[in-house]
Coordinates of C-alpha atoms in Angstrom, one line a residue:
Chain I
M145 CA -35.1 -87.0 295.1
I146 CA -32.8 -87.4 291.9
S147 CA -30.0 -89.7 291.0
R148 CA -29.2 -88.0 287.6
M149 CA -30.3 -86.3 284.4
I150 CA -29.0 -87.2 280.7
Q151 CA -29.0 -86.0 277.8
L152 CA -30.6 -88.7 275.7
S153 CA -30.4 -86.2 272.5
E154 CA -30.2 -82.6 271.4
Y155 CA -34.1 -82.4 271.9
A156 CA -34.6 -84.7 274.8
V157 CA -33.4 -85.0 278.4
T158 CA -33.7 -88.0 281.0
V159 CA -34.4 -87.7 284.2
E160 CA -33.4 -90.5 286.1
F161 CA -34.9 -91.2 289.6
G162 CA -33.4 -94.8 290.1
D163 CA -32.7 -98.1 288.2
T164 CA -35.2 -100.9 289.9
I165 CA -39.0 -101.3 289.7
D166 CA -40.5 -100.5 292.5
L167 CA -43.1 -98.6 293.9
P168 CA -41.7 -95.3 295.3
T169 CA -39.2 -95.0 292.6
N170 CA -42.0 -95.0 289.9
E171 CA -44.6 -92.5 292.6
L172 CA -41.5 -90.2 291.9
V173 CA -41.4 -90.7 288.4
L174 CA -45.1 -89.9 288.3
T175 CA -45.3 -86.8 290.5
F176 CA -42.2 -85.3 288.1
T177 CA -44.1 -86.3 285.3
G178 CA -47.4 -84.4 286.4
A179 CA -45.4 -81.3 287.8
V180 CA -43.8 -81.3 284.1
D181 CA -47.2 -81.4 282.5
Q182 CA -48.1 -78.3 284.7
A183 CA -44.9 -76.0 284.7
G184 CA -45.5 -74.6 281.0
I185 CA -41.7 -75.4 280.5
P186 CA -41.1 -73.2 277.1
G187 CA -40.7 -75.4 274.1
L188 CA -42.2 -78.8 275.7
V189 CA -43.2 -81.3 273.4
E190 CA -44.0 -84.1 275.9
V191 CA -42.7 -86.0 278.9
V192 CA -42.6 -90.0 278.4
P193 CA -42.7 -91.1 282.4
T194 CA -41.2 -95.0 282.6
Y195 CA -40.7 -96.9 285.8
R196 CA -38.0 -95.3 286.8
S197 CA -37.4 -92.1 284.6
A198 CA -39.0 -89.6 283.2
T199 CA -38.1 -88.2 279.5
V200 CA -38.8 -84.8 278.4
Y201 CA -38.8 -83.9 274.8
F202 CA -38.6 -80.1 273.4
D203 CA -38.2 -78.5 270.8
A204 CA -34.5 -77.9 269.7
R205 CA -35.5 -74.4 267.9
L206 CA -37.2 -73.2 270.6
T207 CA -35.2 -73.9 273.8
D208 CA -31.8 -76.1 274.4
A209 CA -31.0 -78.6 277.0
I210 CA -29.3 -76.4 279.4
T211 CA -31.8 -74.3 280.1
V212 CA -34.3 -77.2 280.0
M213 CA -32.2 -78.8 282.5
K214 CA -32.3 -75.7 284.4
D215 CA -36.1 -75.8 284.9
L216 CA -36.1 -79.4 285.5
R217 CA -33.5 -79.5 288.4
A218 CA -35.8 -76.7 290.2
L219 CA -38.9 -79.3 289.7
T220 CA -37.2 -82.2 290.8
A221 CA -36.3 -80.3 294.3
T222 CA -39.8 -80.1 295.3
T223 CA -41.0 -84.0 293.6
T224 CA -42.0 -86.0 296.6
S225 CA -43.0 -89.5 296.4
A226 CA -46.6 -88.8 297.6
P227 CA -48.9 -89.6 294.7
S228 CA -50.6 -87.0 292.7
R229 CA -53.8 -88.1 292.9
P230 CA -55.9 -91.3 294.3
P231 CA -55.3 -94.0 292.2
I232 CA -58.2 -95.1 289.5
T233 CA -58.9 -98.6 289.5
H234 CA -59.8 -100.8 286.7
T235 CA -61.7 -103.9 286.4
I236 CA -60.6 -106.2 283.4
P237 CA -62.1 -109.2 282.5
V238 CA -60.2 -112.1 281.5
W239 CA -60.5 -115.7 280.0
Y240 CA -57.9 -117.8 281.6
G241 CA -56.3 -120.7 280.1
G242 CA -57.7 -122.9 277.0
S243 CA -57.0 -121.1 273.7
A244 CA -57.2 -117.7 275.4
G245 CA -54.0 -118.7 277.4
P246 CA -51.7 -121.3 275.1
D247 CA -48.5 -120.9 278.1
L248 CA -51.2 -121.0 281.5
A249 CA -50.6 -124.7 281.5
D250 CA -46.8 -124.3 281.7
V251 CA -47.0 -121.5 284.2
A252 CA -49.0 -123.4 286.9
R253 CA -47.1 -126.7 286.0
Q254 CA -44.1 -124.5 287.2
A255 CA -45.4 -122.8 290.3
G256 CA -46.8 -126.5 291.2
L257 CA -50.3 -125.6 290.6
T258 CA -53.3 -127.0 288.8
P259 CA -54.2 -123.7 285.7
L260 CA -57.3 -122.8 287.4
E261 CA -55.2 -122.1 290.5
A262 CA -52.6 -120.0 288.5
G263 CA -55.3 -118.1 286.8
A264 CA -57.0 -117.6 290.1
L265 CA -53.5 -116.4 291.9
H266 CA -52.7 -113.8 288.9
A267 CA -56.4 -112.6 289.6
S268 CA -56.0 -111.9 293.3
V269 CA -53.9 -108.9 293.4
T270 CA -54.1 -105.4 292.4
Y271 CA -51.7 -104.3 289.9
R272 CA -50.2 -100.9 289.5
V273 CA -49.6 -99.6 285.6
F274 CA -45.9 -98.5 286.1
M275 CA -45.8 -97.6 282.3
L276 CA -47.1 -98.2 279.2
G277 CA -44.4 -99.2 276.2
F278 CA -44.2 -101.8 273.4
S279 CA -47.3 -101.0 271.4
P280 CA -50.2 -98.3 271.7
G281 CA -52.4 -98.7 275.2
F282 CA -49.8 -101.6 276.0
P283 CA -49.2 -101.6 280.5
Y284 CA -46.8 -102.9 282.1
L285 CA -48.4 -104.3 285.3
G286 CA -46.8 -105.5 288.6
P287 CA -45.7 -106.9 290.6
V288 CA -47.1 -111.1 289.7
P289 CA -47.0 -113.1 293.0
A290 CA -43.9 -114.7 292.9
R291 CA -45.1 -118.2 292.6
I292 CA -46.4 -117.5 289.3
A293 CA -43.4 -114.8 288.3
T294 CA -42.5 -116.8 284.8
P295 CA -39.6 -115.4 282.2
R296 CA -40.3 -114.7 278.7
L297 CA -40.6 -117.1 276.2
P298 CA -37.2 -118.4 274.4
T299 CA -38.3 -117.9 271.4
P300 CA -41.5 -115.0 270.9
R301 CA -44.4 -116.0 269.1
R302 CA -44.8 -114.3 265.7
Q303 CA -48.5 -113.7 266.3
V304 CA -50.3 -113.0 269.9
A305 CA -54.3 -112.2 269.5
A306 CA -55.4 -109.0 270.6
G307 CA -56.4 -109.2 274.4
S308 CA -53.9 -111.2 275.4
V309 CA -52.6 -111.4 278.9
G310 CA -48.9 -112.4 279.4
I311 CA -46.2 -112.4 282.3
A312 CA -42.4 -111.8 281.8
G313 CA -41.1 -112.5 285.2
T314 CA -42.5 -110.2 287.6
Q315 CA -44.2 -107.8 285.2
T316 CA -47.5 -108.4 283.9
G317 CA -49.0 -106.9 280.6
I318 CA -51.9 -107.1 278.1
Y319 CA -51.6 -106.9 274.3
P320 CA -53.9 -104.3 272.9
Q321 CA -53.3 -105.3 269.3
A322 CA -52.3 -108.6 267.9
S323 CA -48.7 -108.3 267.4
P324 CA -45.5 -110.3 267.8
G325 CA -44.6 -111.4 271.5
G326 CA -42.3 -113.1 273.7
W327 CA -44.4 -112.8 277.1
R328 CA -46.1 -116.1 278.2
I329 CA -49.7 -115.3 277.3
I330 CA -52.0 -116.9 280.2
G331 CA -56.1 -115.6 279.1
R332 CA -57.4 -113.0 277.3
T333 CA -59.5 -110.5 277.9
P334 CA -62.5 -108.6 275.5
V335 CA -61.7 -105.3 276.9
L336 CA -60.3 -103.2 274.1
L337 CA -57.1 -100.9 275.4
F338 CA -56.9 -98.7 272.5
S339 CA -59.5 -97.6 270.3
L340 CA -59.7 -94.3 268.1
H341 CA -63.6 -95.0 267.7
R342 CA -64.0 -92.9 271.8
P343 CA -63.2 -89.8 273.0
K344 CA -60.4 -91.2 275.4
P345 CA -58.6 -94.0 273.4
F346 CA -56.3 -95.1 275.9
L347 CA -57.8 -96.8 278.3
L348 CA -55.1 -97.2 281.4
A349 CA -52.8 -94.3 282.2
P350 CA -49.3 -94.6 283.9
G351 CA -50.3 -95.1 288.1
D352 CA -53.9 -96.5 287.6
Q353 CA -54.4 -100.1 288.9
V354 CA -55.8 -103.0 287.4
R355 CA -57.9 -105.8 288.8
F356 CA -58.2 -109.0 286.7
V357 CA -61.5 -110.9 287.0
P358 CA -61.8 -114.7 285.7
I359 CA -64.5 -115.2 283.4
E360 CA -65.8 -118.5 281.4
E361 CA -65.0 -118.7 277.7
E362 CA -68.8 -118.2 277.1
V363 CA -68.7 -114.7 278.8
F364 CA -65.4 -113.6 277.1
K365 CA -67.5 -114.7 273.5
E366 CA -70.8 -112.8 274.6
L367 CA -68.5 -109.6 275.7
S368 CA -66.4 -109.4 272.8
G369 CA -69.4 -109.5 270.7
D370 CA -70.7 -106.7 272.1
Q371 CA -68.3 -104.9 270.8
A372 CA -68.2 -105.9 267.3
Chain G
M146 CA -57.0 -68.6 246.0
P147 CA -57.3 -72.3 246.4
T148 CA -58.3 -74.7 243.4
K149 CA -60.5 -77.5 243.2
P150 CA -58.5 -80.3 245.0
S151 CA -56.6 -83.1 243.0
T152 CA -56.7 -86.8 243.0
I153 CA -53.7 -88.7 242.9
H154 CA -54.4 -92.8 241.9
V155 CA -51.8 -95.4 242.4
L156 CA -51.2 -97.9 239.1
H157 CA -48.4 -99.7 240.8
P158 CA -47.2 -99.4 245.0
G159 CA -43.6 -99.9 244.4
L160 CA -41.7 -101.9 247.1
F161 CA -42.8 -100.0 250.4
T162 CA -44.3 -96.4 250.2
T163 CA -46.2 -94.9 252.9
V164 CA -48.0 -91.6 253.8
Q165 CA -45.5 -89.5 256.0
D166 CA -45.4 -86.2 257.6
L167 CA -43.1 -84.8 261.0
G168 CA -44.3 -87.6 263.2
R169 CA -47.5 -88.0 266.3
C170 CA -45.9 -86.2 269.2
G171 CA -47.5 -86.5 272.4
Y172 CA -48.4 -89.7 272.7
Q173 CA -45.2 -91.8 273.6
R174 CA -46.3 -92.1 277.0
F175 CA -49.7 -94.1 276.0
G176 CA -47.1 -96.7 273.9
V177 CA -47.5 -94.8 270.5
S178 CA -44.6 -94.0 268.3
V179 CA -43.6 -90.9 266.7
S180 CA -42.7 -92.2 263.1
G181 CA -42.8 -89.3 260.3
A182 CA -40.4 -89.4 257.6
M183 CA -37.3 -90.9 257.9
D184 CA -35.3 -88.1 256.3
A185 CA -37.3 -85.3 257.7
W186 CA -34.9 -83.0 256.2
A187 CA -35.6 -83.9 252.6
L188 CA -39.5 -84.1 253.6
T189 CA -39.1 -80.4 254.4
V190 CA -37.3 -79.2 251.5
G191 CA -39.9 -80.5 249.4
N192 CA -42.7 -78.9 251.2
R193 CA -40.9 -75.5 251.4
L194 CA -40.1 -75.5 247.8
L195 CA -43.7 -75.8 247.2
G196 CA -44.9 -73.0 249.7
N197 CA -46.2 -75.8 252.4
P198 CA -46.1 -76.0 255.8
D199 CA -42.9 -78.0 257.0
G200 CA -45.2 -80.9 258.4
A201 CA -47.5 -81.4 255.2
A202 CA -47.5 -85.1 254.2
G203 CA -45.8 -86.6 251.8
L204 CA -45.0 -90.0 250.5
E205 CA -42.0 -92.1 251.2
I206 CA -40.8 -93.8 248.6
T207 CA -38.4 -97.0 249.7
L208 CA -35.9 -98.2 246.7
Q209 CA -38.1 -98.7 244.0
G210 CA -40.8 -96.2 243.1
P211 CA -44.3 -96.0 242.5
E212 CA -46.4 -95.2 239.1
L213 CA -48.6 -92.8 239.8
L214 CA -51.4 -91.1 237.6
F215 CA -52.5 -87.4 238.1
E216 CA -55.8 -86.5 237.9
Q217 CA -55.3 -82.9 238.0
A218 CA -52.5 -80.8 237.0
L219 CA -50.5 -80.2 240.5
P220 CA -47.0 -79.0 241.1
I221 CA -44.9 -81.6 242.7
A222 CA -41.6 -81.7 244.2
I223 CA -39.1 -84.9 244.8
T224 CA -36.3 -84.9 246.7
G225 CA -34.5 -87.4 249.3
A226 CA -33.1 -90.2 247.3
D227 CA -32.8 -89.9 243.3
L228 CA -34.8 -92.9 242.2
S229 CA -34.6 -92.0 238.5
P230 CA -38.1 -90.4 238.4
T231 CA -39.7 -89.6 234.9
S232 CA -43.0 -88.6 233.7
N233 CA -44.1 -89.7 230.2
G234 CA -40.3 -90.4 229.7
L235 CA -39.4 -87.2 230.5
A236 CA -36.3 -87.4 233.6
I237 CA -37.9 -85.1 236.6
P238 CA -35.0 -83.2 238.1
M239 CA -34.7 -83.8 241.6
W240 CA -34.8 -81.2 244.5
T241 CA -37.1 -79.2 242.2
V242 CA -41.1 -77.9 241.6
V243 CA -42.2 -79.3 238.8
G244 CA -45.9 -79.3 237.3
M245 CA -47.7 -82.3 236.8
Q246 CA -50.1 -82.3 233.6
A247 CA -53.7 -83.7 234.2
G248 CA -53.4 -87.0 233.4
S249 CA -49.7 -87.6 233.3
R250 CA -47.4 -90.6 235.0
L251 CA -44.9 -90.4 237.2
Q252 CA -42.6 -93.4 237.5
F253 CA -39.2 -94.3 239.1
G254 CA -36.5 -96.4 237.9
M255 CA -32.6 -97.1 238.9
R256 CA -31.6 -95.9 242.3
R257 CA -28.9 -93.8 241.8
Q258 CA -28.5 -92.4 245.0
G259 CA -29.9 -92.5 248.4
A260 CA -32.7 -95.4 249.3
R261 CA -36.1 -93.0 250.2
A262 CA -37.1 -90.2 248.0
Y263 CA -39.9 -87.8 249.2
L264 CA -42.9 -87.1 246.7
T265 CA -44.2 -83.5 247.8
V266 CA -47.2 -82.2 246.2
G267 CA -48.7 -78.3 246.4
G268 CA -51.7 -78.5 248.9
G269 CA -49.8 -81.9 250.7
I270 CA -51.4 -85.1 251.0
T271 CA -54.5 -84.8 253.0
G272 CA -56.6 -87.7 254.8
P273 CA -57.8 -88.6 258.4
M274 CA -55.3 -87.6 260.9
I275 CA -54.9 -89.9 263.6
L276 CA -53.6 -88.6 267.1
G277 CA -52.4 -85.3 265.0
S278 CA -50.7 -86.9 262.0
L279 CA -50.8 -88.5 259.2
S280 CA -47.7 -90.6 259.4
T281 CA -48.4 -94.5 258.9
H282 CA -47.0 -96.6 261.4
V283 CA -47.4 -99.8 259.5
R284 CA -47.0 -102.0 262.8
S285 CA -49.4 -100.4 264.9
G286 CA -51.8 -100.0 261.6
L287 CA -51.7 -96.2 262.1
G288 CA -52.1 -93.4 260.2
G289 CA -51.5 -92.9 256.4
L290 CA -54.1 -95.2 254.3
S291 CA -55.5 -97.4 257.1
G292 CA -52.0 -98.0 258.6
R293 CA -50.6 -99.6 255.9
A294 CA -48.1 -99.0 252.9
V295 CA -49.3 -97.7 249.5
K296 CA -51.5 -101.1 247.7
K297 CA -52.5 -100.8 243.6
W298 CA -55.8 -99.0 243.1
D299 CA -55.3 -96.5 245.9
Q300 CA -56.1 -93.0 245.7
F301 CA -54.6 -90.0 247.8
S302 CA -56.7 -86.3 248.1
V303 CA -54.3 -83.5 247.7
G304 CA -54.9 -80.6 249.7
P305 CA -56.4 -77.1 247.8
V306 CA -53.3 -75.9 246.3
I307 CA -52.6 -71.8 246.9
R308 CA -51.7 -70.1 244.1
T309 CA -48.7 -69.1 245.1
A310 CA -47.4 -73.0 244.7
A311 CA -48.6 -72.8 241.0
R312 CA -45.8 -70.1 240.6
S313 CA -43.4 -72.0 242.7
I314 CA -42.9 -74.3 239.6
G315 CA -39.0 -74.2 238.3
R316 CA -37.6 -73.3 242.0
S317 CA -35.0 -75.8 243.3
L318 CA -32.3 -76.4 245.6
P319 CA -29.2 -74.8 244.7
E320 CA -26.9 -77.3 243.8
P321 CA -24.2 -77.2 245.7
S322 CA -26.9 -77.5 248.9
R323 CA -28.4 -80.7 248.0
P324 CA -27.0 -83.6 250.0
R325 CA -24.7 -86.1 248.9
Y326 CA -26.0 -89.3 250.1
V327 CA -23.2 -92.0 249.8
T328 CA -23.2 -95.8 251.2
S329 CA -20.8 -95.8 253.5
P330 CA -21.3 -92.4 255.2
V331 CA -19.5 -91.1 258.6
V332 CA -22.4 -89.7 261.1
R333 CA -22.0 -88.2 264.5
V334 CA -23.0 -89.7 267.6
M335 CA -23.2 -88.3 271.3
L336 CA -22.5 -90.4 274.5
G337 CA -25.7 -92.3 275.3
S338 CA -27.5 -92.7 278.8
Q339 CA -26.0 -96.2 279.8
T340 CA -22.0 -95.5 278.6
A341 CA -21.1 -96.8 281.8
Y342 CA -22.8 -100.2 281.1
F343 CA -19.8 -100.6 278.2
T344 CA -16.5 -101.5 278.3
D345 CA -13.7 -98.6 277.4
E346 CA -13.1 -100.8 274.2
A347 CA -16.6 -100.8 273.5
I348 CA -16.2 -97.0 272.8
R349 CA -13.1 -97.3 271.0
Q350 CA -14.3 -100.0 268.5
L351 CA -16.9 -98.2 267.7
T352 CA -15.4 -95.2 266.3
V353 CA -12.6 -97.0 264.8
S354 CA -14.8 -99.9 262.5
P355 CA -17.5 -100.0 260.1
Y356 CA -20.3 -101.0 260.7
R357 CA -22.9 -103.2 258.0
V358 CA -26.8 -102.4 257.3
T359 CA -28.0 -106.0 257.5
T360 CA -31.0 -107.1 255.9
E361 CA -32.6 -106.8 259.4
S362 CA -33.3 -103.3 259.1
D363 CA -36.4 -101.1 258.4
R364 CA -37.8 -98.0 259.6
M365 CA -38.1 -99.1 262.9
G366 CA -34.5 -99.8 263.2
Y367 CA -31.3 -100.8 262.0
R368 CA -29.7 -103.6 263.0
L369 CA -26.0 -103.3 262.1
E370 CA -22.8 -105.8 262.2
G371 CA -19.1 -104.8 262.7
A372 CA -17.2 -105.5 265.3
E373 CA -18.6 -106.5 268.9
L374 CA -19.5 -103.8 271.6
P375 CA -18.8 -105.5 274.7
H376 CA -20.8 -104.6 278.0
R377 CA -19.1 -104.6 281.5
A378 CA -22.4 -106.9 282.9
S379 CA -25.6 -106.8 281.6
A380 CA -27.0 -105.5 278.2
D381 CA -30.4 -105.1 280.1
I382 CA -31.6 -102.2 281.8
V383 CA -34.9 -101.7 283.5
S384 CA -36.9 -100.1 280.0
E385 CA -37.0 -96.5 279.5
A386 CA -37.3 -93.7 277.0
V387 CA -35.5 -94.2 273.6
C388 CA -35.3 -92.0 270.8
A389 CA -34.4 -92.0 267.1
G390 CA -30.9 -92.2 267.0
S391 CA -30.4 -93.9 270.0
L392 CA -27.8 -97.2 269.6
Q393 CA -28.8 -99.8 271.4
V394 CA -26.8 -102.8 271.9
P395 CA -28.2 -106.0 273.3
S396 CA -26.4 -109.3 274.5
N397 CA -25.5 -110.2 271.0
R398 CA -22.6 -107.1 271.2
Q399 CA -23.8 -105.8 267.8
P400 CA -25.6 -102.1 267.4
I401 CA -29.7 -101.2 266.5
L402 CA -29.7 -97.8 265.4
L403 CA -33.1 -97.1 266.1
M404 CA -34.7 -94.7 263.6
A405 CA -38.5 -93.2 262.9
D406 CA -40.8 -95.9 263.8
C407 CA -38.8 -97.0 266.9
Q408 CA -41.0 -97.7 270.0
P409 CA -41.2 -95.1 272.6
T410 CA -39.2 -97.3 275.0
G411 CA -36.7 -100.0 275.2
G412 CA -34.6 -102.2 277.6
Y413 CA -31.4 -102.5 276.0
A414 CA -28.5 -100.2 277.0
K415 CA -27.7 -97.5 275.0
L416 CA -24.1 -96.7 274.0
A417 CA -24.6 -93.7 271.7
T418 CA -27.2 -91.3 270.0
M419 CA -26.7 -90.1 266.3
I420 CA -27.0 -86.6 266.6
S421 CA -30.2 -85.1 264.7
A422 CA -27.8 -83.2 261.7
D423 CA -26.7 -86.4 260.5
R424 CA -30.0 -88.7 260.5
S425 CA -30.8 -87.5 256.9
L426 CA -27.5 -89.0 256.0
A427 CA -28.6 -92.5 258.2
A428 CA -32.1 -92.8 256.5
Q429 CA -30.9 -92.9 253.0
L430 CA -29.0 -96.0 253.6
A431 CA -30.1 -99.6 252.7
P432 CA -29.1 -103.6 253.3
G433 CA -25.6 -103.6 252.3
D434 CA -24.8 -100.5 253.1
S435 CA -22.3 -99.1 255.9
L436 CA -21.8 -96.2 258.2
S437 CA -19.0 -95.3 260.6
F438 CA -19.1 -93.5 263.9
R439 CA -17.5 -90.3 265.4
M440 CA -17.9 -89.0 268.5
V441 CA -19.1 -85.4 269.3
S442 CA -20.1 -83.7 272.5
A443 CA -23.7 -83.1 273.3
Q444 CA -23.2 -79.2 273.0
K445 CA -21.5 -79.6 269.5
A446 CA -24.2 -81.9 268.4
S447 CA -27.3 -79.2 269.4
E448 CA -24.7 -76.6 267.3
L449 CA -24.5 -78.7 264.6
L450 CA -28.7 -79.0 264.7
R451 CA -29.1 -75.4 264.9
S452 CA -26.6 -74.3 262.2
N453 CA -28.2 -77.0 259.9
R454 CA -31.9 -75.4 260.1
A455 CA -30.3 -72.0 259.8
E456 CA -28.9 -72.9 256.7
L457 CA -32.0 -74.2 255.5
D458 CA -34.0 -71.3 256.8
R459 CA -31.5 -69.0 254.6
L460 CA -31.7 -71.2 251.5
L461 CA -35.8 -71.7 251.8
P462 CA -37.5 -69.5 254.6
P463 CA -40.2 -71.3 256.0
R464 CA -43.9 -70.3 254.8
G465 CA -45.4 -67.5 256.6
S466 CA -41.8 -66.1 257.5

């Protein structure tokens, strides 16, 4: 189960399982990533799984692309889309709308919903963590219910608050830190997705599941206070 | 035998000075950038001259250098860009181990060559390791001094200097082996993951036209300006891994050359990858400089990287060998 293998650089090979965002492709990527993690390939540095491919970084002083590609080809032959483990589900409280979600009203209007309904719809499904990227701990989640799937802002914001929950097409995500960003911001969570002050700095991992639970502003403030 | 730890005080921060080592590996799957020295070769040379491990942290100094005060005597080496370093009025030779006296100052002046100088010190700069590295990634606020560039009155602690480091004073990289950083280098590229997304004209154009480094260029990447590189259809791909050297082309058809601080993943089609052996040349460019591209095979790129490293090992064997 493999579409192609490409050399990204002298020290990195990308194994591509497809070119779309879908569950079976991502399952293949993560199963393969787990297999590479376990395989003990000489010179391996790290594996970066994304929606539809896994990039394998190696130390070019210890091995070379041809050798690594041979090992990877053998691993892909045995990669199936069976999930490697039952997914961990995280419950993440979100304060939808208000000053926490400046774009919720627009998202709701385009969907013909009230802001409250749009928030409830966003929180009505269980999302998959397809990958992490952009910044430390930023999860790419999906798929968003079609009705509220809204494209990115035409011009990104200079500053998005830490914990902001955004929509970009059928993807939804959470900004772990304050940063510039172009996703439509519909709410904010008090949960820290990335913290160096705990044994596991990253809350989420690819393959996990996320459920959002709407909370009121007061609860958000209370929970935020707890972490201060 | 270790001597007592030493402190360096920042009297003036310079334009953009950061702590860098060889980068933060192993956390890209969590969205953490590798970062590390833009010109890893220059940092490594400094460390080898001093007898440090290759990955000891140093200061990356951009275009306008800082002014530093050395509390104790310390062997140092300045590599990479020649930004006219001086100490108490005397010129400091590049690519050479120099003994700084207790209470002496290090200053920089005019840009003579290159854009990024590296200050390496005997024992290396120490500090809290964040996810296995001291490298500063300003955008995510990780590493170095609280994840930011150096400020006035900052202090650096230096690791224990092994006695051999003091004996390394005067050691230098032989003149003919020193890189000549030019403001319009030719760098080599290998074809990229999404070459099929581009027209034949784009591939031809890339290797015949020079590209200017615009002011929208930093440690994350250089936005380049030059002949358009047209896509066959879309410029967007489903996000996947990118690396330092990736040449992405968004829908405006102007390439972005990703550098040390690039994000682990990106959603623009990649036309090519700059080869690792030429990364130093690109790292030494500043806005207004330009570069041209030549195509080589992936196999040739690997050979060049290998010979590049073998040459360094021959000139300056790594510590412990």
